[in-house]
Amino acid sequence: MANNSLILKKSEINLLRFSSHIKNNESEKIVEAIFSNKDIHVNQCSPDIENEIKTKKNEWLAISSNEWQPRKDKPIITNPSNDRTKWTRCSLCNTANKLEFYVVNKITKETINIGGTCSTNVVTGEMNELSKLIKNEIAGSRYVNILSEIPELRAVVFSPKQFINDLTYELPNLLEMNYQKDSSNVLKSLKKYLNDTGNEAVSKERLIKNLGIFDNTKNEINQFQNNAKNNKWSLSHEIKKSFQSQPNSDSIVSNIKFNNGRINKKIAQKINSVDFLRKYIKEAFNNNNRTLPVKIRKCSVGVIHFQYTNEFDSSYKFSIDSQIFIDTFGRIIFDNIDQPKRDLAKFFIENSNIISLSNIETKNNLLSSVKYSISDTKKYLVYDLYGSFSEKLDEWHYSKFELLINNWTVYREHESELLYLFRDEKKLISASLIMLFQMRYIQERTLSNLMKEAERISAKVLFNEIRSEVYK
């Protein structure tokens, strides 16, 4: 044979033969190859069969190993004779063994004997771990008894990570470390109890004590999971999967775990997955923002898309890098604290180069909307100034008041008493054209050009002027 490399050795083939998985789930050609050969080498089978065996070998051995469990009655027998010829041979490799480990197939109920070498090097999973714990007949008997008394012990010993993997939310680092430490202590105390040749009662008491500590930690974890449902900044495993393709995902998760399992503003800036931005940032901003004239409409990878509606119900759309947005408006998102319009105005002025907009008109309207309130006669002058009259105007005086200001347009800068008044509509149109077409200016300057066309006047002065005109 040109190439004598082994693909499946005798003990592995026998494990597959004794188990049900191959017979029930693989093709006739695979079954024939397994059952007609003592072992399988390279170039011994057809290329397609050989490739399939190479591909599925580890999967077959793992599934087949999982079919077996220790026999309830005397799972371990130590042969009393020192004569090797009287020892029972391993069902897998045919080697004589003084220590006989008997296992039962969960499906077929067939019993076989596995020696120490095969239990360590051939069988995987729980059976492999058991071979490290059980070293003699007494240990085997104690294992069967303690498992009957405490059935949950099997999960603690053989699949402690499965409990963590099945959780909904990421755990704080300290809590997960406590879980790992406590499960390790249970395993150590179990091994001590099974193989203790001294005081069995003491070692069993220590095992039960460590198991109690482990249960308390599990209860803390379950309590954390329940609380996490009501804390929107807990990291769900579903969202965790959404950003695991990011190069810095491990660092992000680590930071969250060290932050008591919670996402904060600094961490959020590093996450760019759509699911995260949609579930965490969009919902928080839209629900908490009560003053800014913008709402998040959708999210894409690393980008948040907005819509703002001005006082005349005109809508404009724009987009911002998610990291910059979270950094700027984190108070709204994380602390539920409103930010005044001047913060948004400052943001747009300072970051106009990174705001993605469809056209210059949108940018101008956006900037003017957040920096100035455009108040028409009905929205500002009538309801605000008219309300300043101490006496109620009769119908004739009110008609004079309304006629006087009917064609005026007033801008009011946020948190300022200064009004920008356009009495002449032509001036307003001219100034608006400056805003729209002088694209070489940055937005603050084009806005300033518009305001240069207006009369600057305080609300009090304007009211006195209106009052004198009304009662003239």
Short mmCIF file of C-alpha atoms in Angstrom, two decimals:
data_model
loop_
_atom_site.label_atom_id
_atom_site.label_comp_id
_atom_site.label_asym_id
_atom_site.label_seq_id
_atom_site.Cartn_x
_atom_site.Cartn_y
_atom_site.Cartn_z
CA MET A 1 0.00 0.00 0.00
CA ALA A 2 1.56 3.25 -1.15
CA ASN A 3 0.17 5.35 1.68
CA ASN A 4 -0.35 3.63 5.03
CA SER A 5 -1.87 6.65 6.86
CA LEU A 6 -4.69 5.55 9.16
CA ILE A 7 -8.10 7.20 8.77
CA LEU A 8 -10.10 5.06 11.24
CA LYS A 9 -8.36 2.71 13.65
CA LYS A 10 -9.82 -0.56 14.95
CA SER A 11 -11.13 0.84 18.26
CA GLU A 12 -12.90 3.70 16.50
CA ILE A 13 -14.49 1.39 13.94
CA ASN A 14 -15.73 -0.90 16.73
CA LEU A 15 -17.28 2.04 18.58
CA LEU A 16 -19.16 2.98 15.40
CA ARG A 17 -20.26 -0.65 14.92
CA PHE A 18 -21.58 -1.04 18.46
CA SER A 19 -23.44 2.27 18.22
CA SER A 20 -26.64 2.96 16.29
CA HIS A 21 -25.87 6.23 14.57
CA ILE A 22 -23.98 4.91 11.53
CA LYS A 23 -26.46 2.08 10.87
CA ASN A 24 -29.49 4.37 11.10
CA ASN A 25 -28.25 7.54 9.43
CA GLU A 26 -25.57 6.85 6.83
CA SER A 27 -25.60 5.38 3.31
CA GLU A 28 -25.22 1.68 2.57
CA LYS A 29 -21.75 2.31 1.14
CA ILE A 30 -20.58 3.94 4.38
CA VAL A 31 -22.11 1.17 6.52
CA GLU A 32 -20.45 -1.47 4.33
CA ALA A 33 -17.06 0.27 4.61
CA ILE A 34 -17.34 0.46 8.40
CA PHE A 35 -18.51 -3.13 8.92
CA SER A 36 -16.24 -4.85 6.41
CA ASN A 37 -12.89 -3.47 7.56
CA LYS A 38 -10.90 -3.83 10.77
CA ASP A 39 -9.45 -0.39 10.14
CA ILE A 40 -9.44 2.05 7.22
CA HIS A 41 -6.35 3.54 5.59
CA VAL A 42 -5.83 6.14 2.89
CA ASN A 43 -6.57 4.75 -0.61
CA GLN A 44 -8.38 1.75 0.85
CA CYS A 45 -11.84 2.97 -0.17
CA SER A 46 -13.15 4.84 -3.19
CA PRO A 47 -12.27 8.58 -3.16
CA ASP A 48 -15.84 9.69 -2.41
CA ILE A 49 -16.19 7.28 0.54
CA GLU A 50 -12.75 8.21 1.85
CA ASN A 51 -13.56 11.94 1.71
CA GLU A 52 -16.87 11.40 3.47
CA ILE A 53 -15.21 9.41 6.25
CA LYS A 54 -12.55 12.10 6.73
CA THR A 55 -15.21 14.81 6.84
CA LYS A 56 -17.63 13.08 9.22
CA LYS A 57 -15.27 11.02 11.40
CA ASN A 58 -15.20 13.34 14.44
CA GLU A 59 -18.95 13.93 14.26
CA TRP A 60 -19.64 10.15 14.14
CA LEU A 61 -17.40 9.44 17.13
CA ALA A 62 -18.95 12.22 19.23
CA ILE A 63 -22.55 11.18 18.48
CA SER A 64 -21.78 7.49 18.97
CA SER A 65 -20.00 8.17 22.29
CA ASN A 66 -23.08 10.01 23.51
CA GLU A 67 -25.18 6.83 23.07
CA TRP A 68 -23.41 5.18 26.03
CA GLN A 69 -23.76 5.60 29.80
CA PRO A 70 -22.27 3.75 32.81
CA ARG A 71 -23.97 0.53 33.81
CA LYS A 72 -25.99 1.05 37.00
CA ASP A 73 -24.84 -2.16 38.64
CA LYS A 74 -21.07 -2.21 39.11
CA PRO A 75 -20.01 0.09 36.27
CA ILE A 76 -16.37 -0.47 37.28
CA ILE A 77 -14.87 -3.85 38.09
CA THR A 78 -11.27 -4.40 39.11
CA ASN A 79 -10.09 -7.85 38.11
CA PRO A 80 -8.71 -9.55 41.29
CA SER A 81 -6.11 -11.52 39.37
CA ASN A 82 -2.68 -10.24 38.54
CA ASP A 83 -2.50 -12.75 35.72
CA ARG A 84 -2.95 -10.70 32.53
CA THR A 85 -4.30 -13.74 30.68
CA LYS A 86 -7.32 -13.71 33.00
CA TRP A 87 -8.24 -10.10 32.43
CA THR A 88 -11.27 -9.17 30.29
CA ARG A 89 -10.48 -7.67 26.94
CA CYS A 90 -11.73 -4.23 25.83
CA SER A 91 -14.66 -4.47 23.41
CA LEU A 92 -13.14 -1.74 21.24
CA CYS A 93 -9.40 -2.44 20.97
CA ASN A 94 -9.25 -6.04 22.33
CA THR A 95 -6.59 -5.12 24.90
CA ALA A 96 -6.74 -6.98 28.26
CA ASN A 97 -7.57 -4.60 31.15
CA LYS A 98 -7.42 -5.04 34.90
CA LEU A 99 -9.90 -2.16 35.32
CA GLU A 100 -13.11 -2.92 33.42
CA PHE A 101 -15.44 -0.01 32.65
CA TYR A 102 -18.91 -1.29 31.67
CA VAL A 103 -21.24 0.94 29.68
CA VAL A 104 -24.76 0.46 28.32
CA ASN A 105 -26.10 1.76 25.02
CA LYS A 106 -29.09 4.04 25.71
CA ILE A 107 -30.80 2.89 22.50
CA THR A 108 -30.00 -0.81 22.07
CA LYS A 109 -29.36 -1.57 25.78
CA GLU A 110 -26.27 -3.57 24.75
CA THR A 111 -23.44 -3.65 27.32
CA ILE A 112 -19.76 -3.45 26.41
CA ASN A 113 -16.51 -3.17 28.34
CA ILE A 114 -14.14 -0.27 27.66
CA GLY A 115 -10.57 -0.19 28.85
CA GLY A 116 -8.76 2.84 30.23
CA THR A 117 -6.97 3.69 26.99
CA CYS A 118 -10.12 3.66 24.88
CA SER A 119 -12.17 5.53 27.47
CA THR A 120 -9.58 8.30 27.28
CA ASN A 121 -8.54 8.31 23.62
CA VAL A 122 -11.51 6.92 21.66
CA VAL A 123 -14.72 7.73 23.50
CA THR A 124 -15.56 11.44 23.77
CA GLY A 125 -17.87 13.58 25.88
CA GLU A 126 -19.33 12.36 29.16
CA MET A 127 -17.81 8.89 28.94
CA ASN A 128 -14.38 10.39 28.42
CA GLU A 129 -14.79 12.67 31.45
CA LEU A 130 -16.06 9.76 33.57
CA SER A 131 -12.91 7.79 32.87
CA LYS A 132 -10.95 10.61 34.52
CA LEU A 133 -13.20 10.59 37.59
CA ILE A 134 -13.75 6.89 38.24
CA LYS A 135 -10.58 4.99 39.05
CA ASN A 136 -11.86 1.88 40.84
CA GLU A 137 -14.92 -0.25 41.69
CA ILE A 138 -15.76 1.80 44.79
CA ALA A 139 -15.70 4.98 42.75
CA GLY A 140 -18.02 3.45 40.15
CA SER A 141 -20.49 2.35 42.80
CA ARG A 142 -20.42 5.76 44.53
CA TYR A 143 -20.94 7.53 41.21
CA VAL A 144 -24.10 5.54 40.42
CA ASN A 145 -25.45 6.12 43.96
CA ILE A 146 -24.71 9.87 44.13
CA LEU A 147 -26.22 10.37 40.67
CA SER A 148 -29.43 8.65 41.82
CA GLU A 149 -29.47 10.88 44.90
CA ILE A 150 -28.58 14.14 43.05
CA PRO A 151 -29.53 13.77 39.34
CA GLU A 152 -28.65 17.41 38.54
CA LEU A 153 -25.02 16.61 39.35
CA ARG A 154 -24.53 15.22 35.82
CA ALA A 155 -25.15 18.64 34.19
CA VAL A 156 -22.85 20.38 36.67
CA VAL A 157 -20.00 17.98 35.94
CA PHE A 158 -20.34 17.32 32.22
CA SER A 159 -21.99 20.36 30.66
CA PRO A 160 -21.56 23.42 32.92
CA LYS A 161 -20.99 25.71 29.91
CA GLN A 162 -24.33 24.72 28.40
CA PHE A 163 -26.18 26.57 31.17
CA ILE A 164 -24.27 29.77 30.30
CA ASN A 165 -24.80 29.27 26.57
CA ASP A 166 -28.55 28.87 27.06
CA LEU A 167 -28.92 32.21 28.89
CA THR A 168 -30.69 35.13 27.22
CA TYR A 169 -28.43 37.92 28.47
CA GLU A 170 -24.67 38.32 28.85
CA LEU A 171 -23.48 37.97 32.47
CA PRO A 172 -21.28 40.39 34.43
CA ASN A 173 -17.69 39.18 34.49
CA LEU A 174 -17.58 38.53 38.25
CA LEU A 175 -20.80 36.51 38.23
CA GLU A 176 -19.60 34.31 35.36
CA MET A 177 -16.22 33.80 37.05
CA ASN A 178 -18.00 32.73 40.25
CA TYR A 179 -20.04 30.24 38.25
CA GLN A 180 -16.94 28.76 36.63
CA LYS A 181 -15.11 28.59 39.97
CA ASP A 182 -18.07 26.99 41.75
CA SER A 183 -18.65 24.37 39.03
CA SER A 184 -14.93 23.54 39.11
CA ASN A 185 -15.10 23.10 42.90
CA VAL A 186 -18.05 20.74 42.52
CA LEU A 187 -16.06 18.65 40.02
CA LYS A 188 -13.01 18.53 42.32
CA SER A 189 -15.05 17.56 45.36
CA LEU A 190 -16.91 14.89 43.35
CA LYS A 191 -13.60 13.37 42.24
CA LYS A 192 -12.39 13.44 45.84
CA TYR A 193 -15.59 11.79 47.10
CA LEU A 194 -15.59 9.05 44.44
CA ASN A 195 -12.00 8.01 45.03
CA ASP A 196 -11.61 8.82 48.74
CA THR A 197 -10.21 5.88 50.66
CA GLY A 198 -10.49 7.72 53.96
CA ASN A 199 -13.64 9.31 55.43
CA GLU A 200 -16.37 8.97 52.80
CA ALA A 201 -18.90 10.94 54.88
CA VAL A 202 -16.64 13.99 55.16
CA SER A 203 -15.86 14.12 51.44
CA LYS A 204 -19.55 13.67 50.61
CA GLU A 205 -20.45 16.51 52.98
CA ARG A 206 -17.90 18.74 51.24
CA LEU A 207 -19.39 17.81 47.84
CA ILE A 208 -22.91 18.69 48.97
CA LYS A 209 -21.66 21.97 50.48
CA ASN A 210 -19.95 22.96 47.21
CA LEU A 211 -23.04 21.96 45.29
CA GLY A 212 -25.08 24.28 47.53
CA ILE A 213 -22.69 27.17 46.80
CA PHE A 214 -22.99 26.39 43.10
CA ASP A 215 -26.81 26.42 43.34
CA ASN A 216 -26.72 29.82 45.07
CA THR A 217 -24.61 31.22 42.22
CA LYS A 218 -27.07 29.79 39.69
CA ASN A 219 -29.89 31.51 41.57
CA GLU A 220 -27.98 34.81 41.38
CA ILE A 221 -27.59 34.30 37.65
CA ASN A 222 -31.29 33.57 37.22
CA GLN A 223 -32.12 36.70 39.23
CA PHE A 224 -29.80 38.75 37.03
CA GLN A 225 -31.52 37.35 33.93
CA ASN A 226 -34.94 38.34 35.30
CA ASN A 227 -33.73 41.86 36.11
CA ALA A 228 -32.08 42.13 32.69
CA LYS A 229 -35.48 41.80 31.02
CA ASN A 230 -36.41 45.15 32.55
CA ASN A 231 -33.09 46.86 31.84
CA LYS A 232 -32.89 47.95 28.21
CA TRP A 233 -29.08 48.25 28.40
CA SER A 234 -28.50 44.58 29.14
CA LEU A 235 -26.82 42.73 26.28
CA SER A 236 -28.96 39.94 24.87
CA HIS A 237 -27.17 37.06 23.18
CA GLU A 238 -29.31 37.76 20.11
CA ILE A 239 -27.85 41.26 19.78
CA LYS A 240 -24.39 39.95 20.66
CA LYS A 241 -24.53 37.67 17.61
CA SER A 242 -25.45 40.64 15.41
CA PHE A 243 -22.07 42.34 15.93
CA GLN A 244 -19.78 39.32 16.35
CA SER A 245 -18.47 39.82 12.81
CA GLN A 246 -16.92 43.13 13.91
CA PRO A 247 -13.14 42.88 14.44
CA ASN A 248 -13.48 44.38 17.94
CA SER A 249 -16.44 42.24 19.05
CA ASP A 250 -14.50 40.36 21.76
CA SER A 251 -13.32 43.64 23.26
CA ILE A 252 -16.87 45.04 23.19
CA VAL A 253 -18.31 42.01 24.99
CA SER A 254 -15.47 42.09 27.53
CA ASN A 255 -16.15 45.77 28.28
CA ILE A 256 -19.85 45.04 28.76
CA LYS A 257 -19.10 42.14 31.11
CA PHE A 258 -16.79 44.35 33.19
CA ASN A 259 -19.51 47.03 33.23
CA ASN A 260 -21.79 44.71 35.20
CA GLY A 261 -23.30 43.31 32.01
CA ARG A 262 -24.62 46.70 30.86
CA ILE A 263 -24.05 48.78 27.73
CA ASN A 264 -23.06 52.39 28.35
CA LYS A 265 -22.50 55.38 26.07
CA LYS A 266 -18.80 54.68 25.53
CA ILE A 267 -19.40 51.04 24.64
CA ALA A 268 -22.41 51.81 22.41
CA GLN A 269 -20.28 54.01 20.16
CA LYS A 270 -18.23 50.94 19.17
CA ILE A 271 -21.20 48.82 18.05
CA ASN A 272 -22.39 49.34 14.48
CA SER A 273 -24.77 46.42 13.85
CA VAL A 274 -28.21 47.26 12.47
CA ASP A 275 -30.05 45.18 15.09
CA PHE A 276 -28.26 46.97 17.93
CA LEU A 277 -28.82 50.48 16.56
CA ARG A 278 -32.46 49.72 15.81
CA LYS A 279 -33.34 48.07 19.12
CA TYR A 280 -31.23 50.10 21.53
CA ILE A 281 -30.51 53.52 19.99
CA LYS A 282 -33.57 54.16 17.82
CA GLU A 283 -36.11 53.16 20.47
CA ALA A 284 -34.34 55.05 23.27
CA PHE A 285 -33.87 58.26 21.27
CA ASN A 286 -37.37 58.35 19.80
CA ASN A 287 -38.99 57.59 23.16
CA ASN A 288 -36.86 59.94 25.28
CA ASN A 289 -36.52 62.90 22.89
CA ARG A 290 -39.30 65.36 23.62
CA THR A 291 -37.87 68.68 22.39
CA LEU A 292 -35.69 68.16 19.33
CA PRO A 293 -37.60 68.20 16.01
CA VAL A 294 -35.97 64.98 14.79
CA LYS A 295 -36.76 61.28 14.93
CA ILE A 296 -34.74 58.26 13.89
CA ARG A 297 -36.53 56.60 10.98
CA LYS A 298 -34.18 53.66 10.29
CA CYS A 299 -30.66 52.31 10.82
CA SER A 300 -28.04 50.72 8.61
CA VAL A 301 -24.56 49.44 9.50
CA GLY A 302 -22.85 52.23 11.46
CA VAL A 303 -25.30 54.85 10.18
CA ILE A 304 -28.46 56.36 11.69
CA HIS A 305 -31.04 57.85 9.35
CA PHE A 306 -33.22 60.71 10.60
CA GLN A 307 -36.25 62.71 9.66
CA TYR A 308 -37.08 66.12 10.99
CA THR A 309 -40.35 67.95 10.54
CA ASN A 310 -40.41 71.74 10.69
CA GLU A 311 -43.17 73.98 12.00
CA PHE A 312 -44.97 73.86 8.68
CA ASP A 313 -44.96 70.03 8.62
CA SER A 314 -42.34 69.84 5.89
CA SER A 315 -40.14 66.76 6.37
CA TYR A 316 -36.44 66.41 5.59
CA LYS A 317 -34.17 63.38 5.80
CA PHE A 318 -30.50 63.12 6.70
CA SER A 319 -27.99 60.55 7.99
CA ILE A 320 -25.19 60.61 10.59
CA ASP A 321 -22.43 58.21 11.59
CA SER A 322 -23.76 56.27 14.59
CA GLN A 323 -20.62 56.77 16.72
CA ILE A 324 -20.71 60.56 16.32
CA PHE A 325 -24.44 60.71 17.00
CA ILE A 326 -24.25 58.58 20.18
CA ASP A 327 -21.32 60.63 21.42
CA THR A 328 -23.23 63.88 20.89
CA PHE A 329 -26.71 62.89 22.06
CA GLY A 330 -25.90 60.22 24.63
CA ARG A 331 -27.73 62.12 27.37
CA ILE A 332 -31.03 61.67 25.59
CA ILE A 333 -30.37 58.00 24.86
CA PHE A 334 -28.83 56.81 28.13
CA ASP A 335 -29.95 59.30 30.79
CA ASN A 336 -33.36 60.33 29.42
CA ILE A 337 -32.32 64.00 29.65
CA ASP A 338 -33.66 66.41 27.06
CA GLN A 339 -31.17 68.51 25.16
CA PRO A 340 -32.15 72.02 24.03
CA LYS A 341 -32.41 72.89 20.35
CA ARG A 342 -29.25 74.98 20.56
CA ASP A 343 -27.32 71.71 21.13
CA LEU A 344 -28.69 70.31 17.90
CA ALA A 345 -27.99 73.60 16.09
CA LYS A 346 -24.40 73.62 17.31
CA PHE A 347 -24.00 70.00 16.28
CA PHE A 348 -25.21 70.64 12.72
CA ILE A 349 -23.04 73.74 12.36
CA GLU A 350 -19.88 72.04 13.64
CA ASN A 351 -20.45 68.75 11.83
CA SER A 352 -22.03 69.85 8.55
CA ASN A 353 -19.32 68.00 6.64
CA ILE A 354 -20.28 64.59 8.07
CA ILE A 355 -24.05 64.94 7.74
CA SER A 356 -25.35 63.12 4.69
CA LEU A 357 -28.14 65.12 3.00
CA SER A 358 -29.79 64.92 -0.37
CA ASN A 359 -29.33 68.59 -1.30
CA ILE A 360 -28.35 72.03 -0.04
CA GLU A 361 -31.95 73.05 0.49
CA THR A 362 -32.42 70.25 2.98
CA LYS A 363 -29.31 71.34 4.88
CA ASN A 364 -30.44 74.98 5.01
CA ASN A 365 -33.92 74.05 6.16
CA LEU A 366 -32.51 71.69 8.75
CA LEU A 367 -30.19 74.32 10.17
CA SER A 368 -32.79 77.07 10.24
CA SER A 369 -35.30 74.71 11.82
CA VAL A 370 -33.13 73.86 14.79
CA LYS A 371 -31.57 77.32 15.29
CA TYR A 372 -34.65 79.46 14.67
CA SER A 373 -38.37 79.01 15.08
CA ILE A 374 -40.24 80.35 12.07
CA SER A 375 -43.35 81.90 13.56
CA ASP A 376 -46.13 83.04 11.27
CA THR A 377 -48.95 85.37 12.34
CA LYS A 378 -51.07 82.53 13.67
CA LYS A 379 -48.32 80.59 15.41
CA TYR A 380 -46.45 83.34 17.15
CA LEU A 381 -47.78 86.87 16.83
CA VAL A 382 -51.45 86.15 17.25
CA TYR A 383 -51.26 83.63 20.07
CA ASP A 384 -48.24 85.05 21.86
CA LEU A 385 -48.44 88.81 21.33
CA TYR A 386 -52.21 89.04 21.28
CA GLY A 387 -52.26 87.22 24.59
CA SER A 388 -50.13 90.05 26.02
CA PHE A 389 -52.99 92.54 25.77
CA SER A 390 -54.35 93.07 29.26
CA GLU A 391 -57.80 93.88 27.89
CA LYS A 392 -59.70 91.75 25.43
CA LEU A 393 -59.74 93.33 21.97
CA ASP A 394 -63.13 93.91 20.43
CA GLU A 395 -63.82 92.68 16.94
CA TRP A 396 -62.84 95.96 15.24
CA HIS A 397 -59.52 96.34 17.07
CA TYR A 398 -58.71 92.68 16.55
CA SER A 399 -59.29 92.99 12.81
CA LYS A 400 -56.82 95.92 12.79
CA PHE A 401 -54.31 93.81 14.73
CA GLU A 402 -54.70 90.87 12.35
CA LEU A 403 -54.49 93.04 9.24
CA LEU A 404 -51.37 94.74 10.56
CA ILE A 405 -49.36 91.57 10.92
CA ASN A 406 -51.07 89.43 8.31
CA ASN A 407 -48.11 89.42 5.90
CA TRP A 408 -45.31 89.41 8.42
CA THR A 409 -42.93 86.50 8.98
CA VAL A 410 -41.06 86.29 12.26
CA TYR A 411 -38.04 84.17 13.18
CA ARG A 412 -37.22 83.73 16.84
CA GLU A 413 -33.85 82.41 17.92
CA HIS A 414 -34.17 79.69 20.55
CA GLU A 415 -33.83 80.90 24.14
CA SER A 416 -33.57 84.50 22.97
CA GLU A 417 -35.94 87.45 23.22
CA LEU A 418 -34.68 88.77 19.92
CA LEU A 419 -37.09 88.57 16.98
CA TYR A 420 -36.18 88.69 13.29
CA LEU A 421 -39.08 90.43 11.55
CA PHE A 422 -39.78 90.46 7.81
CA ARG A 423 -42.46 93.07 7.00
CA ASP A 424 -41.61 92.95 3.30
CA GLU A 425 -42.23 89.56 1.70
CA LYS A 426 -39.93 90.39 -1.24
CA LYS A 427 -37.00 90.77 1.12
CA LEU A 428 -37.76 87.41 2.63
CA ILE A 429 -37.85 85.74 -0.80
CA SER A 430 -34.58 87.38 -1.77
CA ALA A 431 -32.91 86.31 1.46
CA SER A 432 -34.18 82.76 1.06
CA LEU A 433 -32.63 82.59 -2.39
CA ILE A 434 -29.32 83.60 -0.85
CA MET A 435 -29.63 80.67 1.55
CA LEU A 436 -30.51 78.27 -1.22
CA PHE A 437 -27.97 79.15 -3.89
CA GLN A 438 -24.90 80.54 -2.17
CA MET A 439 -23.54 77.05 -1.60
CA ARG A 440 -19.96 78.25 -1.19
CA TYR A 441 -20.85 79.52 2.27
CA ILE A 442 -20.97 77.22 5.27
CA GLN A 443 -24.44 76.96 6.73
CA GLU A 444 -24.01 79.38 9.62
CA ARG A 445 -22.95 82.15 7.22
CA THR A 446 -25.82 81.61 4.78
CA LEU A 447 -28.20 81.73 7.73
CA SER A 448 -26.58 84.95 8.86
CA ASN A 449 -27.14 86.40 5.38
CA LEU A 450 -30.82 85.71 5.73
CA MET A 451 -31.03 87.35 9.14
CA LYS A 452 -29.24 90.47 7.87
CA GLU A 453 -32.33 91.14 5.76
CA ALA A 454 -34.60 91.15 8.81
CA GLU A 455 -35.37 93.85 11.36
CA ARG A 456 -34.06 92.96 14.78
CA ILE A 457 -36.50 93.82 17.50
CA SER A 458 -37.40 92.52 20.95
CA ALA A 459 -40.78 91.02 21.72
CA LYS A 460 -41.56 93.90 24.10
CA VAL A 461 -40.71 96.59 21.55
CA LEU A 462 -42.70 94.82 18.87
CA PHE A 463 -45.72 94.53 21.14
CA ASN A 464 -45.63 98.25 22.02
CA GLU A 465 -45.41 99.12 18.35
CA ILE A 466 -48.37 96.87 17.53
CA ARG A 467 -50.40 98.25 20.43
CA SER A 468 -49.89 101.86 19.31
CA GLU A 469 -50.92 100.95 15.77
CA VAL A 470 -54.01 99.06 16.89
CA TYR A 471 -55.30 101.92 19.06
CA LYS A 472 -54.30 104.71 16.67
#
